[in-house]
Coordinates of C-alpha atoms in Angstrom, one line a residue:
Chain A
X12 CA -7.3 -26.0 -42.1
X13 CA -4.8 -23.1 -42.4
X14 CA -7.5 -20.8 -43.7
X15 CA -8.9 -20.7 -40.2
X16 CA -6.1 -18.4 -39.2
X17 CA -8.1 -15.5 -40.5
X18 CA -11.3 -15.9 -38.4
X19 CA -9.0 -16.8 -35.4
X20 CA -7.1 -13.6 -36.0
X21 CA -10.3 -11.5 -36.2
X22 CA -11.4 -13.1 -32.9
X23 CA -8.2 -12.2 -31.2
X24 CA -8.5 -8.7 -32.5
X25 CA -12.0 -8.2 -31.3
X26 CA -11.1 -9.6 -27.9
X27 CA -8.5 -6.9 -27.6
X28 CA -5.2 -8.7 -28.3
X29 CA -2.6 -6.2 -29.6
X30 CA -2.5 -6.5 -33.4
X31 CA 1.2 -7.4 -33.3
X32 CA 0.7 -10.4 -31.2
X33 CA -2.6 -11.4 -33.0
X34 CA -0.8 -11.4 -36.4
X35 CA 1.7 -13.9 -35.0
X36 CA -0.5 -15.9 -32.6
X37 CA -3.3 -16.8 -35.1
X38 CA -1.1 -18.2 -37.9
X39 CA 1.4 -19.6 -35.3
X40 CA -1.3 -21.7 -33.5
X41 CA -2.7 -23.1 -36.8
X42 CA 0.8 -24.0 -38.1
X43 CA 1.4 -25.8 -34.8
X44 CA -2.0 -27.6 -35.0
X45 CA -1.3 -28.4 -38.7
X46 CA 2.0 -30.0 -37.7
X47 CA 4.0 -27.4 -39.7
X48 CA 6.5 -26.5 -36.9
X49 CA 9.2 -25.9 -39.5
X50 CA 7.2 -23.0 -41.0
X51 CA 7.2 -21.3 -37.6
X52 CA 10.8 -20.4 -38.0
X53 CA 9.9 -19.1 -41.4
X54 CA 7.3 -16.9 -39.6
X55 CA 10.1 -15.6 -37.3
X56 CA 12.5 -15.0 -40.1
X57 CA 9.9 -13.0 -42.0
X58 CA 9.3 -10.8 -39.0
X59 CA 13.0 -10.0 -39.0
X60 CA 13.4 -9.7 -42.7
X61 CA 10.2 -7.6 -42.9
X62 CA 11.8 -5.0 -40.5
X63 CA 15.2 -5.1 -42.0
X64 CA 14.4 -2.8 -44.9
X65 CA 15.9 0.4 -46.3
X66 CA 12.6 1.8 -47.8
X67 CA 10.9 1.3 -44.4
X68 CA 13.4 3.6 -42.8
X69 CA 11.5 6.5 -44.4
X70 CA 8.9 6.1 -41.6
X71 CA 11.1 7.0 -38.6
X72 CA 12.6 9.8 -40.6
X73 CA 9.3 11.4 -41.7
X74 CA 8.0 11.0 -38.2
X75 CA 11.1 12.7 -36.9
X76 CA 10.9 15.5 -39.5
X77 CA 7.2 16.1 -38.5
X78 CA 8.1 16.2 -34.8
X79 CA 11.0 18.6 -35.5
X80 CA 8.9 21.0 -37.6
X81 CA 6.2 21.0 -35.0
X82 CA 8.7 21.8 -32.2
X83 CA 10.5 24.3 -34.3
X84 CA 7.6 26.7 -34.6
X85 CA 7.1 25.9 -38.3
X86 CA 3.4 25.1 -37.6
X87 CA 2.9 28.7 -36.4
X88 CA 4.3 30.0 -39.6
X89 CA 1.9 27.9 -41.7
X90 CA -1.0 29.1 -39.6
X91 CA 0.0 32.7 -40.0
X92 CA 0.3 32.2 -43.8
X93 CA -3.1 30.5 -44.0
X94 CA -4.5 33.3 -41.9
X95 CA -3.2 36.0 -44.3
X96 CA -4.7 34.1 -47.2
X97 CA -8.1 33.0 -45.9
X98 CA -8.7 34.6 -42.5
X99 CA -11.0 37.3 -44.0
X100 CA -13.7 34.9 -45.2
X101 CA -16.8 34.2 -43.1
X102 CA -15.7 31.2 -41.0
X103 CA -12.2 32.4 -41.5
X104 CA -10.4 30.4 -38.8
X105 CA -12.2 27.2 -39.9
X106 CA -10.9 27.8 -43.4
X107 CA -7.5 28.5 -41.9
X108 CA -7.7 25.2 -40.1
X109 CA -8.3 23.3 -43.3
X110 CA -5.6 25.1 -45.3
X111 CA -3.0 24.7 -42.5
X112 CA -3.8 21.0 -42.5
X113 CA -3.2 20.8 -46.3
X114 CA 0.1 22.7 -45.9
X115 CA 1.1 20.7 -42.9
X116 CA 0.4 17.5 -44.9
X117 CA 3.2 18.4 -47.2
X118 CA 5.6 18.3 -44.3
X119 CA 4.3 15.4 -42.2
X120 CA 2.7 12.1 -43.0
X121 CA 0.7 11.7 -39.9
X122 CA -2.9 12.7 -39.0
X123 CA -2.1 12.5 -35.3
X124 CA 0.8 15.0 -35.5
X125 CA -1.5 17.3 -37.5
X126 CA -4.3 17.2 -35.0
X127 CA -2.1 17.7 -32.0
X128 CA 0.0 20.4 -33.6
X129 CA -2.8 22.5 -35.2
X130 CA -5.4 21.6 -32.6
X131 CA -3.4 23.0 -29.7
X132 CA -3.0 26.3 -31.5
X133 CA -6.3 26.7 -33.5
X134 CA -8.9 25.2 -31.2
X135 CA -8.4 27.8 -28.4
X136 CA -8.2 30.6 -31.0
X137 CA -11.4 29.5 -32.6
X138 CA -13.1 29.3 -29.2
X139 CA -12.0 32.9 -28.5
X140 CA -13.7 34.0 -31.8
X141 CA -17.0 32.4 -30.8
X142 CA -16.9 29.0 -32.4
X143 CA -18.2 26.2 -30.2
X144 CA -15.4 24.0 -28.9
X145 CA -17.0 20.9 -30.5
X146 CA -17.0 22.5 -33.9
X147 CA -13.4 23.6 -33.6
X148 CA -12.3 20.1 -32.4
X149 CA -14.4 18.5 -35.2
X150 CA -13.0 20.5 -38.1
X151 CA -9.4 20.0 -36.7
X152 CA -9.9 16.2 -36.6
X153 CA -11.7 16.1 -40.0
X154 CA -9.0 18.1 -41.7
X155 CA -6.1 16.3 -40.1
X156 CA -6.9 13.2 -42.2
X157 CA -5.4 15.1 -45.2
X158 CA -2.0 14.6 -43.5
X159 CA -1.5 11.0 -44.7
X160 CA -3.2 11.6 -48.1
X161 CA -1.1 14.5 -49.4
X162 CA 2.6 13.3 -49.6
X163 CA 4.7 12.4 -47.7
X164 CA 2.6 9.7 -46.1
X165 CA 3.5 7.1 -43.6
X166 CA 0.6 4.9 -44.5
X167 CA 1.5 4.9 -48.2
X168 CA 5.2 4.0 -47.4
X169 CA 3.9 1.0 -45.5
X170 CA 1.5 0.0 -48.2
X171 CA 4.1 0.4 -50.9
X172 CA 6.5 -1.7 -48.9
X173 CA 4.1 -4.5 -48.0
X174 CA 2.6 -4.7 -51.5
X175 CA 5.8 -4.0 -53.5
X176 CA 4.5 -0.9 -55.2
X177 CA 6.4 2.3 -55.9
X178 CA 6.4 4.9 -53.0
X179 CA 6.8 7.8 -55.5
X180 CA 3.8 6.6 -57.5
X181 CA 1.6 6.4 -54.4
X182 CA 2.8 9.8 -53.2
X183 CA 1.8 11.4 -56.5
X184 CA -1.5 9.6 -56.6
X185 CA -2.4 11.1 -53.2
X186 CA -2.0 14.7 -54.2
X187 CA -5.4 15.3 -56.0
X188 CA -7.4 13.3 -53.5
X189 CA -5.8 15.2 -50.6
X190 CA -6.6 18.6 -52.3
X191 CA -10.2 17.4 -53.0
X192 CA -10.7 16.5 -49.3
X193 CA -9.4 20.0 -48.4
X194 CA -11.6 21.8 -50.9
X195 CA -14.6 19.7 -49.9
X196 CA -14.2 20.6 -46.3
X197 CA -13.8 24.2 -47.1
X198 CA -17.0 24.0 -49.1
X199 CA -18.8 22.5 -46.1
X200 CA -17.3 25.2 -43.8
X201 CA -18.7 27.8 -46.2
X202 CA -22.2 26.3 -46.1
X203 CA -22.1 26.1 -42.4
X204 CA -20.6 29.6 -42.0
X205 CA -23.4 31.2 -44.0
X206 CA -26.0 29.2 -42.1
X207 CA -24.7 29.7 -38.5
X208 CA -23.2 33.2 -39.2
X209 CA -19.6 32.3 -38.3
X210 CA -17.2 35.3 -37.8
X211 CA -14.5 36.3 -40.2
X212 CA -11.2 36.1 -38.4
X213 CA -9.6 39.3 -39.5
X214 CA -9.9 42.1 -42.1
X215 CA -8.7 41.2 -45.6
X216 CA -4.9 41.1 -45.5
X217 CA -3.2 43.5 -47.9
X218 CA -0.8 42.2 -50.5
X219 CA 2.3 43.4 -48.6
X220 CA 1.0 41.6 -45.5
X221 CA 0.4 38.5 -47.6
X222 CA 3.9 38.8 -49.0
X223 CA 5.4 39.0 -45.6
X224 CA 3.5 36.0 -44.3
X225 CA 4.6 34.1 -47.4
X226 CA 8.2 35.1 -46.8
X227 CA 8.0 33.9 -43.2
X228 CA 6.5 30.6 -44.3
X229 CA 8.9 30.3 -47.3
X230 CA 11.3 27.8 -45.8
X231 CA 8.7 25.5 -44.3
X232 CA 6.7 25.5 -47.6
X233 CA 9.9 24.6 -49.4
X234 CA 10.0 21.2 -47.7
X235 CA 7.4 19.4 -49.8
X236 CA 9.2 20.8 -52.9
X237 CA 12.5 19.4 -51.7
X238 CA 11.0 16.0 -50.8
X239 CA 8.8 15.4 -53.9
X240 CA 11.2 17.2 -56.3
X241 CA 14.1 15.2 -54.9
X242 CA 12.3 11.9 -55.3
X243 CA 10.8 12.6 -58.7
X244 CA 14.0 14.1 -60.1
X245 CA 15.8 10.9 -59.2
X246 CA 18.0 12.8 -56.8
X247 CA 17.0 10.9 -53.7
X248 CA 15.2 7.7 -52.8
X249 CA 12.2 8.4 -50.5
X250 CA 14.3 7.3 -47.5
X251 CA 17.0 9.7 -48.4
X252 CA 14.5 12.4 -49.0
X253 CA 13.1 11.8 -45.5
X254 CA 16.6 12.1 -44.0
X255 CA 17.2 15.3 -45.9
X256 CA 13.8 16.6 -44.6
X257 CA 15.1 15.9 -41.0
X258 CA 18.3 17.8 -41.6
X259 CA 16.3 20.6 -43.3
X260 CA 13.9 20.8 -40.3
X261 CA 16.8 21.0 -37.9
X262 CA 18.5 23.6 -39.9
X263 CA 15.6 26.0 -40.2
X264 CA 14.4 25.2 -36.6
X265 CA 17.8 26.0 -35.1
X266 CA 19.4 28.5 -37.4
X267 CA 16.7 30.3 -39.4
X268 CA 13.7 30.5 -37.1
X269 CA 15.8 29.8 -33.9
X270 CA 12.9 28.2 -32.2
X271 CA 14.5 24.7 -31.8
X272 CA 17.3 24.1 -29.3
X273 CA 19.6 21.2 -28.7
X274 CA 17.8 20.5 -25.5
X275 CA 14.6 19.7 -27.4
X276 CA 16.3 17.0 -29.4
X277 CA 16.3 14.0 -27.0
X278 CA 12.6 14.1 -26.4
X279 CA 11.8 14.6 -30.1
X280 CA 14.1 11.8 -31.1
X281 CA 12.7 9.5 -28.4
X282 CA 9.1 10.1 -29.5
X283 CA 9.9 9.5 -33.1
X284 CA 11.8 6.4 -32.3
X285 CA 9.1 5.0 -30.0
X286 CA 6.3 5.6 -32.4
X287 CA 8.1 4.2 -35.4
X288 CA 9.4 1.1 -33.4
X289 CA 5.7 0.1 -32.9
X290 CA 5.0 0.6 -36.6
X291 CA 8.1 -1.3 -37.6
X292 CA 7.3 -4.3 -35.4
X293 CA 3.8 -4.3 -37.0
X294 CA 5.2 -4.3 -40.5
X295 CA 7.5 -7.1 -39.6
X296 CA 4.6 -9.1 -38.2
X297 CA 2.6 -8.2 -41.4
X298 CA 5.3 -9.6 -43.6
X299 CA 5.1 -12.9 -41.6
X300 CA 1.3 -12.8 -41.8
X301 CA 1.5 -12.2 -45.5
X302 CA 3.4 -15.4 -45.9
X303 CA 0.7 -17.4 -44.2
X304 CA -1.9 -15.6 -46.2
X305 CA -0.4 -17.0 -49.4
X306 CA 0.3 -20.4 -47.8
X307 CA -3.3 -20.7 -46.9
X308 CA -4.7 -19.7 -50.3
X309 CA -6.9 -17.2 -48.5
X310 CA -7.0 -14.6 -51.3
X311 CA -8.1 -17.3 -53.8
X312 CA -10.9 -18.5 -51.6
X313 CA -12.0 -14.9 -50.7
X314 CA -11.8 -13.9 -54.3
X315 CA -14.2 -16.7 -55.2
X316 CA -16.5 -15.6 -52.5
X317 CA -16.4 -12.0 -53.5
X318 CA -16.8 -12.7 -57.1
X319 CA -19.9 -14.7 -56.2
X320 CA -21.4 -11.5 -55.0
X321 CA -20.9 -9.7 -58.3
X322 CA -18.5 -9.7 -61.2
X323 CA -18.9 -6.1 -61.8
X324 CA -15.7 -4.4 -60.5
X325 CA -17.6 -1.2 -59.8
X326 CA -20.1 -2.8 -57.6
X327 CA -17.3 -4.7 -55.8
X328 CA -15.4 -1.5 -55.3
X329 CA -18.5 0.0 -53.8
X330 CA -18.8 -3.0 -51.4
X331 CA -15.1 -3.0 -50.6
X332 CA -15.3 0.7 -49.7
X333 CA -18.1 -0.1 -47.2
X334 CA -16.0 -2.9 -45.7
X335 CA -13.0 -0.6 -45.4
X336 CA -15.0 2.1 -43.9
X337 CA -16.4 -0.2 -41.2
X338 CA -12.9 -1.6 -40.6
X339 CA -11.6 2.0 -40.3
X340 CA -14.1 2.7 -37.6
X341 CA -12.4 0.2 -35.3
X342 CA -8.8 0.0 -36.5
X343 CA -6.1 2.5 -37.2
X344 CA -5.2 3.0 -40.8
X345 CA -1.6 1.5 -40.6
X346 CA -2.5 -1.8 -39.1
X347 CA -5.7 -2.0 -41.3
X348 CA -3.6 -1.5 -44.4
X349 CA -1.1 -4.0 -43.2
X350 CA -3.7 -6.7 -42.6
X351 CA -6.1 -6.1 -45.5
X352 CA -3.6 -5.0 -48.3
X353 CA -2.2 -8.5 -48.9
X354 CA -5.6 -10.1 -48.8
X355 CA -7.6 -7.6 -50.9
X356 CA -5.0 -6.1 -53.2
X357 CA -4.4 -9.2 -55.4
X358 CA -8.1 -9.8 -55.8
X359 CA -8.8 -6.4 -57.2
X360 CA -5.7 -6.3 -59.3
X361 CA -6.9 -9.5 -60.9
X362 CA -10.2 -7.8 -61.6
X363 CA -8.3 -5.2 -63.7
X364 CA -8.1 -2.4 -61.1
X365 CA -4.7 -0.6 -61.3
X366 CA -2.7 -1.5 -58.2
X367 CA -1.9 2.2 -57.5
X368 CA -5.6 3.1 -57.9
X369 CA -6.6 0.4 -55.4
X370 CA -3.8 1.5 -53.1
X371 CA -5.2 5.0 -53.1
X372 CA -8.8 3.9 -52.5
X373 CA -7.6 1.9 -49.5
X374 CA -5.3 4.5 -48.1
X375 CA -7.9 7.4 -48.4
X376 CA -10.7 5.3 -47.0
X377 CA -8.8 3.9 -44.1
X378 CA -7.3 7.4 -43.4
X379 CA -10.8 8.9 -43.2
X380 CA -11.4 6.0 -40.7
X381 CA -9.0 7.7 -38.4
X382 CA -11.7 10.4 -37.8
X383 CA -14.7 8.1 -37.7
X384 CA -16.4 7.2 -34.4
X385 CA -16.3 5.1 -32.2
X386 CA -12.6 4.3 -32.4
X387 CA -11.1 7.1 -34.6
X388 CA -7.6 7.8 -33.3
X389 CA -7.7 11.5 -34.2
X390 CA -11.0 12.0 -32.4
X391 CA -9.3 10.9 -29.2
X392 CA -6.3 13.2 -29.9
X393 CA -8.7 16.1 -30.7
X394 CA -10.5 15.3 -27.5
X395 CA -7.4 15.4 -25.4
X396 CA -6.2 18.6 -27.1
X397 CA -9.5 20.4 -26.7
X398 CA -11.0 19.0 -23.5
X399 CA -14.2 18.2 -25.4
X400 CA -15.8 14.7 -25.0
X401 CA -15.2 12.3 -27.9
X402 CA -18.9 11.6 -28.2
X403 CA -19.6 15.3 -28.7
X404 CA -16.9 15.7 -31.3
X405 CA -18.2 12.5 -33.0
X406 CA -21.5 14.2 -33.6
X407 CA -20.1 17.5 -34.7
X408 CA -17.8 15.8 -37.2
X409 CA -20.6 14.1 -39.2
X410 CA -21.1 16.8 -41.9
X411 CA -17.4 16.7 -42.6
X412 CA -17.3 13.0 -42.7
X413 CA -20.1 13.1 -45.3
X414 CA -17.8 15.2 -47.5
X415 CA -14.9 12.8 -47.0
X416 CA -17.1 9.8 -47.9
X417 CA -18.1 11.7 -51.1
X418 CA -14.5 12.2 -52.0
X419 CA -13.8 8.5 -51.4
X420 CA -16.5 7.5 -53.9
X421 CA -15.3 10.2 -56.4
X422 CA -11.8 8.8 -56.4
X423 CA -13.1 5.3 -56.6
X424 CA -15.3 5.8 -59.6
X425 CA -13.1 8.4 -61.4
X426 CA -9.7 6.8 -61.4
X427 CA -8.3 9.7 -63.5
X428 CA -8.5 11.9 -60.3
X429 CA -5.8 10.0 -58.6
X430 CA -4.0 8.4 -61.6
X431 CA -3.4 11.4 -63.8
X432 CA -0.4 12.8 -62.0
X433 CA 1.4 9.4 -61.6
X434 CA 0.6 8.7 -65.3
X435 CA 2.0 12.0 -66.4
X436 CA 5.2 11.4 -64.4
X437 CA 5.5 8.0 -66.1
X438 CA 4.9 5.7 -63.1
X439 CA 1.7 4.2 -64.6
X440 CA 1.0 3.1 -68.1
Chain B
X22 CA 0.1 -11.5 -2.5
X23 CA 3.4 -10.9 -0.7
X24 CA 5.1 -13.2 -3.2
X25 CA 3.5 -11.4 -6.2
X26 CA 4.6 -8.0 -4.9
X27 CA 8.0 -9.5 -3.9
X28 CA 8.6 -10.4 -7.5
X29 CA 7.0 -7.4 -9.1
X30 CA 8.8 -4.7 -7.2
X31 CA 12.4 -5.6 -8.1
X32 CA 11.3 -6.4 -11.6
X33 CA 9.9 -2.9 -12.0
X34 CA 13.1 -1.3 -10.7
X35 CA 15.2 -3.4 -13.1
X36 CA 12.9 -2.6 -16.0
X37 CA 13.0 1.1 -15.2
X38 CA 16.7 1.1 -15.5
X39 CA 17.1 -1.3 -18.4
X40 CA 14.4 0.4 -20.5
X41 CA 15.8 3.9 -19.7
X42 CA 19.1 2.7 -21.1
X43 CA 17.3 1.2 -24.1
X44 CA 15.6 4.5 -24.8
X45 CA 18.9 6.4 -24.6
X46 CA 20.6 3.9 -27.0
X47 CA 17.6 4.1 -29.3
X48 CA 17.8 7.9 -29.4
X49 CA 21.5 7.6 -30.4
X50 CA 20.6 5.0 -33.0
X51 CA 17.9 7.1 -34.7
X52 CA 20.3 10.1 -34.7
X53 CA 23.1 8.0 -36.2
X54 CA 20.7 6.6 -38.9
X55 CA 20.0 10.2 -40.1
X56 CA 23.8 10.9 -40.1
X57 CA 24.5 7.7 -42.1
X58 CA 22.0 8.4 -44.8
X59 CA 23.0 12.1 -45.1
X60 CA 26.6 11.0 -45.4
X61 CA 25.6 8.6 -48.2
X62 CA 23.8 11.4 -50.1
X63 CA 26.7 13.8 -49.5
X64 CA 29.4 11.4 -50.6
X65 CA 27.4 10.4 -53.7
X66 CA 26.7 14.0 -54.9
X67 CA 29.5 16.1 -53.5
X68 CA 32.4 13.7 -53.7
X69 CA 31.1 11.4 -56.4
X70 CA 32.0 8.4 -54.3
X71 CA 29.1 6.1 -53.2
X72 CA 30.0 4.4 -50.0
X73 CA 29.0 0.7 -49.6
X74 CA 28.3 0.7 -45.9
X75 CA 25.9 3.5 -44.8
X76 CA 22.8 1.8 -45.9
X77 CA 23.5 -1.4 -44.1
X78 CA 24.7 0.5 -41.0
X79 CA 21.5 2.5 -40.9
X80 CA 19.4 -0.7 -41.2
X81 CA 21.5 -2.2 -38.4
X82 CA 20.8 0.9 -36.2
X83 CA 17.1 0.8 -37.1
X84 CA 16.7 -2.8 -36.0
X85 CA 18.4 -2.0 -32.7
X86 CA 16.4 1.1 -32.3
X87 CA 13.2 -1.0 -32.6
X88 CA 14.4 -3.7 -30.3
X89 CA 15.5 -1.4 -27.6
X90 CA 12.6 1.1 -27.5
X91 CA 9.6 -1.0 -28.5
X92 CA 9.4 -2.6 -25.0
X93 CA 9.0 1.0 -23.5
X94 CA 6.1 1.5 -25.9
X95 CA 4.5 -1.8 -24.9
X96 CA 4.9 -0.8 -21.2
X97 CA 3.1 2.4 -21.9
X98 CA 0.2 0.8 -23.6
X99 CA 1.4 1.9 -27.1
X100 CA 0.8 -1.4 -28.9
X101 CA -2.2 -1.0 -31.2
X102 CA -5.3 -3.0 -30.0
X103 CA -9.0 -2.7 -30.1
X104 CA -9.9 -2.4 -26.5
X105 CA -13.7 -1.8 -26.9
X106 CA -14.7 -5.1 -25.5
X107 CA -12.7 -4.7 -22.3
X108 CA -14.2 -1.3 -21.9
X109 CA -17.7 -2.7 -22.3
X110 CA -17.4 -5.7 -20.0
X111 CA -18.0 -5.6 -16.3
X112 CA -14.8 -4.9 -14.3
X113 CA -14.1 -8.4 -13.1
X114 CA -14.7 -10.0 -16.5
X115 CA -12.6 -7.4 -18.2
X116 CA -9.7 -8.1 -15.8
X117 CA -10.0 -11.8 -16.5
X118 CA -9.9 -11.2 -20.3
X119 CA -6.9 -8.9 -20.0
X120 CA -5.1 -11.5 -18.1
X121 CA -5.8 -14.2 -20.8
X122 CA -4.7 -11.8 -23.5
X123 CA -1.5 -11.0 -21.6
X124 CA -0.8 -14.7 -21.2
X125 CA -1.4 -15.3 -24.9
X126 CA 1.0 -12.4 -25.8
X127 CA 3.5 -14.0 -23.4
X128 CA 3.2 -17.3 -25.1
X129 CA 3.9 -15.7 -28.5
X130 CA 7.0 -14.0 -27.0
X131 CA 8.3 -17.2 -25.4
X132 CA 7.9 -19.0 -28.8
X133 CA 9.5 -16.1 -30.5
X134 CA 12.5 -16.1 -28.2
X135 CA 13.0 -19.8 -28.8
X136 CA 12.9 -19.3 -32.5
X137 CA 15.0 -16.2 -32.2
X138 CA 17.8 -18.2 -30.4
X139 CA 18.1 -20.5 -33.5
X140 CA 18.0 -17.5 -35.8
X141 CA 20.8 -15.8 -33.9
X142 CA 22.9 -19.0 -33.8
X143 CA 22.6 -19.2 -37.6
X144 CA 23.8 -15.6 -37.8
X145 CA 27.3 -16.4 -36.5
X146 CA 27.9 -18.4 -39.6
X147 CA 27.5 -15.5 -42.0
X148 CA 29.2 -12.1 -42.1
X149 CA 27.6 -8.8 -43.3
X150 CA 28.3 -7.9 -46.9
X151 CA 29.4 -4.4 -46.3
X152 CA 29.8 -3.8 -42.5
X153 CA 33.3 -4.3 -41.1
X154 CA 35.0 -3.1 -38.0
X155 CA 38.0 -1.2 -39.3
X156 CA 40.4 -2.2 -36.5
X157 CA 43.3 -1.6 -38.9
X158 CA 42.9 2.0 -37.9
X159 CA 44.3 1.1 -34.5
X160 CA 46.9 -1.2 -35.8
X161 CA 44.9 -4.4 -35.5
X162 CA 43.3 -6.6 -38.1
X163 CA 39.8 -5.5 -39.2
X164 CA 37.0 -8.0 -39.8
X165 CA 33.5 -8.1 -41.2
X166 CA 30.7 -8.0 -38.7
X167 CA 28.7 -11.2 -38.2
X168 CA 25.0 -11.1 -39.1
X169 CA 24.2 -12.4 -35.6
X170 CA 24.9 -8.9 -34.3
X171 CA 21.9 -7.7 -36.4
X172 CA 19.8 -10.7 -35.6
X173 CA 20.3 -10.1 -31.9
X174 CA 18.3 -6.9 -32.1
X175 CA 14.9 -8.6 -32.5
X176 CA 15.9 -11.3 -30.0
X177 CA 16.9 -8.7 -27.4
X178 CA 13.6 -6.8 -28.1
X179 CA 11.6 -10.0 -27.6
X180 CA 13.3 -10.8 -24.3
X181 CA 12.7 -7.2 -23.0
X182 CA 9.1 -7.4 -24.3
X183 CA 8.6 -10.7 -22.3
X184 CA 10.0 -9.0 -19.2
X185 CA 7.5 -6.2 -19.6
X186 CA 4.8 -8.8 -20.3
X187 CA 5.6 -10.6 -17.0
X188 CA 5.4 -7.3 -15.2
X189 CA 2.0 -6.6 -16.7
X190 CA 0.7 -10.1 -15.8
X191 CA 1.9 -9.6 -12.2
X192 CA 0.2 -6.2 -12.0
X193 CA -2.9 -7.7 -13.4
X194 CA -2.9 -10.5 -10.9
X195 CA -2.4 -8.1 -8.0
X196 CA -5.2 -5.9 -9.3
X197 CA -7.5 -8.9 -9.6
X198 CA -6.9 -9.8 -6.0
X199 CA -8.2 -6.4 -5.1
X200 CA -4.9 -4.8 -4.1
X201 CA -4.7 -2.2 -6.9
X202 CA -3.9 0.5 -4.4
X203 CA -0.6 -1.2 -3.7
X204 CA 0.5 -0.9 -7.3
X205 CA 2.6 2.2 -8.3
X206 CA 1.4 4.2 -11.3
X207 CA 2.4 2.5 -14.6
X208 CA 4.0 5.4 -16.5
X209 CA 7.0 7.4 -15.5
X210 CA 5.3 10.1 -17.5
X211 CA 8.2 11.5 -19.5
X212 CA 7.0 10.3 -22.8
X213 CA 3.7 9.7 -24.6
X214 CA 3.1 7.1 -27.3
X215 CA 0.9 8.1 -30.1

């Protein structure tokens, strides 16, 4: 009987009930019908206990750090640095867009922050150089998905918490896939630049110019070193590293670059608090949902169904990637991971897939889903930043999505791509 | 209609003020969270003295931050949902569906508040392991903080969410009765939710 909570939940979701309420309503109704009223208070307690977590605190902190860096002119320094390095190639600004996203990804864990920060700066600049607005918006949206793949990553913190994995291991496993997405996008830009005769953005920078741009971007670029170095060196927990990143962003924004003032802080704090409150409530609901998932034996039944399709893990991984991709088209990465992680994770781990490898497949696939039509969140952000219609951007983004899908399959079928760094660091056997 | 608007208008004004206060407190909470964790790192490395309380204090603040600011996010449409169906349906059907969904959300909140009450009551029996009010600093007797003060965060959040839910239901009813022009714009526009 209880197993019906899953279809009921999907129905609620399709009807448009907010995920938070759906995750509680569907199991709640079935527990009531099943006469298990006492388990309802378990549901409530798990929402609370799910939110009451120290590792989860990294989410508001990383969001805050990203907001502060954005406000503090750090984004501009990253773009100038990328410009000095890659601006002279044909399709220079498109390359700059991708490289800036990769660098920004080391400071922030959110694709939305990436699109709005880089898009508002680079889309008008690209238009001035003769790119179409839809192309500029599409490459901005496509490259912004690197944000949550390269550490730090909000989605990976959520996954690690809900599934009991190591945040550091997931962060490390995201590095190569993130770089691969970036290089793949640059490759596609190069192909298109040759074909459509894109302009170079500037003459080749001299080494002194490059040195100067690097110097100006030195402090922002040090952030990922502090975060990852601190976590891996055992100096900080990920939550502490995130708090240090906040302090660092305030310090360089206020005292080094002098682009951030005390007056900016309330709005920045408020935005970070509001966005993370929604995520925290969702994670709380997910922990309650997870309890019902195990009470209902849904993973066992689903596992039997999935194994009936094939017993070959590679074929199943292929199929699951298709499923995740479709889910990603309609649902944001965070909620999708929260819902599907507890259901799918145990099935694939029992098939012999390393939990970290599966986590990366899920994270990258659902993150790419942020840029897939019809409901990709960053498409909407890119649309509001650029003024281009979502439908138009959705068409222009297709070649870039093809590259990203290719990367998803590469990391699925070549585990060494994502697993080598965590293995070398001793997180995986 | 007059009754609906008669309830809606004062509710909106009260929510405007209460949620603004909630946002202000949440801002203070997130700032203090950062301070607590930095203090913890500082004490551990610089003074070689790991404090027992900053971690729990920061969690306390995070729970209250969530409870106090999430209702503002809900009011601004910041709760994640797939709204494709409502966009595809004809206007009147979509309005009906939205109302049903709001009522369902309301039922979840009412149930949550009922369960929350029991949860909070149980919290008065237990004290926090590390958080205490150091009243001895002012010559009185210090005491450990009861867990109920933490439990109250989610409970308060649910009550505020229910108040917003009632507001949204009333607005939806007014709109369904064809009086949308008499509703004020939903957002006060100072913040976006992403």
